[in-house]
CSV table of C-alpha atoms in Angstrom, one decimal:
chain,number,residue,atom,x,y,z
A,127,MET,CA,-27.6,22.1,81.7
A,128,SER,CA,-27.2,21.0,85.3
A,129,HIS,CA,-24.3,18.7,84.5
A,130,SER,CA,-20.7,19.9,84.3
A,131,SER,CA,-20.3,18.9,80.7
A,132,PRO,CA,-22.5,18.0,77.6
A,133,PRO,CA,-23.8,14.5,77.2
A,134,GLU,CA,-21.6,11.8,75.8
A,135,GLY,CA,-22.0,11.2,72.1
A,136,TRP,CA,-23.1,14.7,71.1
A,137,SER,CA,-21.6,16.2,68.0
A,138,ARG,CA,-19.0,19.0,68.3
A,139,ALA,CA,-21.6,21.4,67.0
A,140,LEU,CA,-24.1,20.5,69.7
A,141,GLN,CA,-21.4,20.5,72.4
A,142,ALA,CA,-20.4,24.0,71.3
A,143,LEU,CA,-24.0,25.2,71.6
A,144,TRP,CA,-24.1,23.6,75.1
A,145,TRP,CA,-21.0,25.5,76.1
A,146,ASP,CA,-22.3,28.7,74.6
A,147,ALA,CA,-25.5,28.4,76.7
A,148,ARG,CA,-23.2,28.1,79.7
A,149,ASP,CA,-21.5,31.4,78.7
A,150,ASP,CA,-18.3,29.7,77.6
A,151,TRP,CA,-17.9,31.3,74.2
A,152,ASP,CA,-14.2,30.4,74.0
A,153,ARG,CA,-14.7,26.7,74.6
A,154,ALA,CA,-17.6,26.7,72.1
A,155,HIS,CA,-15.5,28.5,69.5
A,156,GLY,CA,-12.6,26.0,70.0
A,157,LEU,CA,-14.9,23.1,69.4
A,158,VAL,CA,-16.3,24.4,66.1
A,159,GLN,CA,-12.8,25.3,64.9
A,160,MET,CA,-11.8,21.6,65.3
A,161,ASP,CA,-14.0,20.6,62.3
A,162,GLU,CA,-14.4,23.7,60.0
A,163,ALA,CA,-15.4,21.5,57.0
A,164,ASP,CA,-18.5,20.3,58.8
A,165,ARG,CA,-21.6,22.3,57.9
A,166,GLN,CA,-23.1,22.1,61.3
A,167,CYS,CA,-19.9,23.4,62.9
A,168,ALA,CA,-19.9,26.1,60.3
A,169,TRP,CA,-23.4,27.1,61.3
A,170,VAL,CA,-22.6,27.3,65.0
A,171,HIS,CA,-19.3,29.1,64.1
A,172,ALA,CA,-21.5,31.7,62.3
A,173,TYR,CA,-23.8,32.1,65.2
A,174,LEU,CA,-20.8,32.5,67.6
A,175,HIS,CA,-19.3,35.3,65.5
A,176,ARG,CA,-22.7,37.0,65.2
A,177,LYS,CA,-23.0,36.9,69.0
A,178,GLU,CA,-19.4,38.3,69.2
A,179,GLY,CA,-20.5,41.2,66.9
A,180,ASP,CA,-18.1,40.1,64.1
A,181,LEU,CA,-20.8,40.2,61.4
A,182,SER,CA,-18.5,40.0,58.4
A,183,ASN,CA,-16.9,36.8,59.8
A,184,ALA,CA,-20.3,35.5,60.7
A,185,ALA,CA,-21.6,36.1,57.1
A,186,TYR,CA,-18.6,34.0,55.8
A,187,TRP,CA,-19.5,31.1,58.1
A,188,TYR,CA,-23.2,31.3,57.2
A,189,ARG,CA,-22.2,30.9,53.6
A,190,ARG,CA,-20.0,27.9,54.4
A,191,ALA,CA,-22.9,26.4,56.3
A,192,GLY,CA,-25.4,27.0,53.5
A,193,GLN,CA,-27.6,29.0,55.8
A,194,PRO,CA,-29.1,32.5,55.6
A,195,VAL,CA,-27.7,35.1,57.8
A,196,ALA,CA,-29.8,35.2,61.0
A,197,THR,CA,-31.6,38.3,62.1
A,198,GLY,CA,-33.6,37.2,65.1
A,199,SER,CA,-32.5,37.0,68.7
A,200,LEU,CA,-29.4,35.1,69.5
A,201,THR,CA,-31.4,32.9,71.9
A,202,GLN,CA,-33.9,32.0,69.2
A,203,GLU,CA,-31.1,31.3,66.8
A,204,ARG,CA,-29.2,29.0,69.2
A,205,GLN,CA,-32.4,27.1,69.8
A,206,ALA,CA,-33.3,26.8,66.1
A,207,ILE,CA,-29.8,25.5,65.3
A,208,ALA,CA,-30.0,22.9,68.2
A,209,ASP,CA,-33.5,21.8,67.1
A,210,ALA,CA,-32.3,21.4,63.4
A,211,MET,CA,-29.3,19.3,64.5
A,212,ILE,CA,-31.4,17.1,66.8
A,213,ARG,CA,-33.9,16.5,64.1
A,214,ASP,CA,-31.1,15.7,61.7
A,215,ALA,CA,-29.5,13.2,64.1
A,216,SER,CA,-32.9,11.5,64.8
A,217,ARG,CA,-33.4,10.9,61.0
A,218,LYS,CA,-30.0,9.2,60.8
A,219,GLU,CA,-30.8,6.7,63.6
């Protein structure tokens, strides 16, 4: 988080989580909107709308991502999404 941008090679979804952690919701949202068919982007999109307070829009994106609607803290959800994406990426290597 000490760098001015996310690491090279990260997926749009992970980059979006990085920007969100830096309190740049708009940049994070813009990234996930670039690939709305991607399930990981849809999951981050859901999280971002939940954070925004737009729960009906969030529910739509959770369905698109194939994920249950989150109910825990936003920080825990962001970490859980990141952990799942990192695990998924390491399996593909």
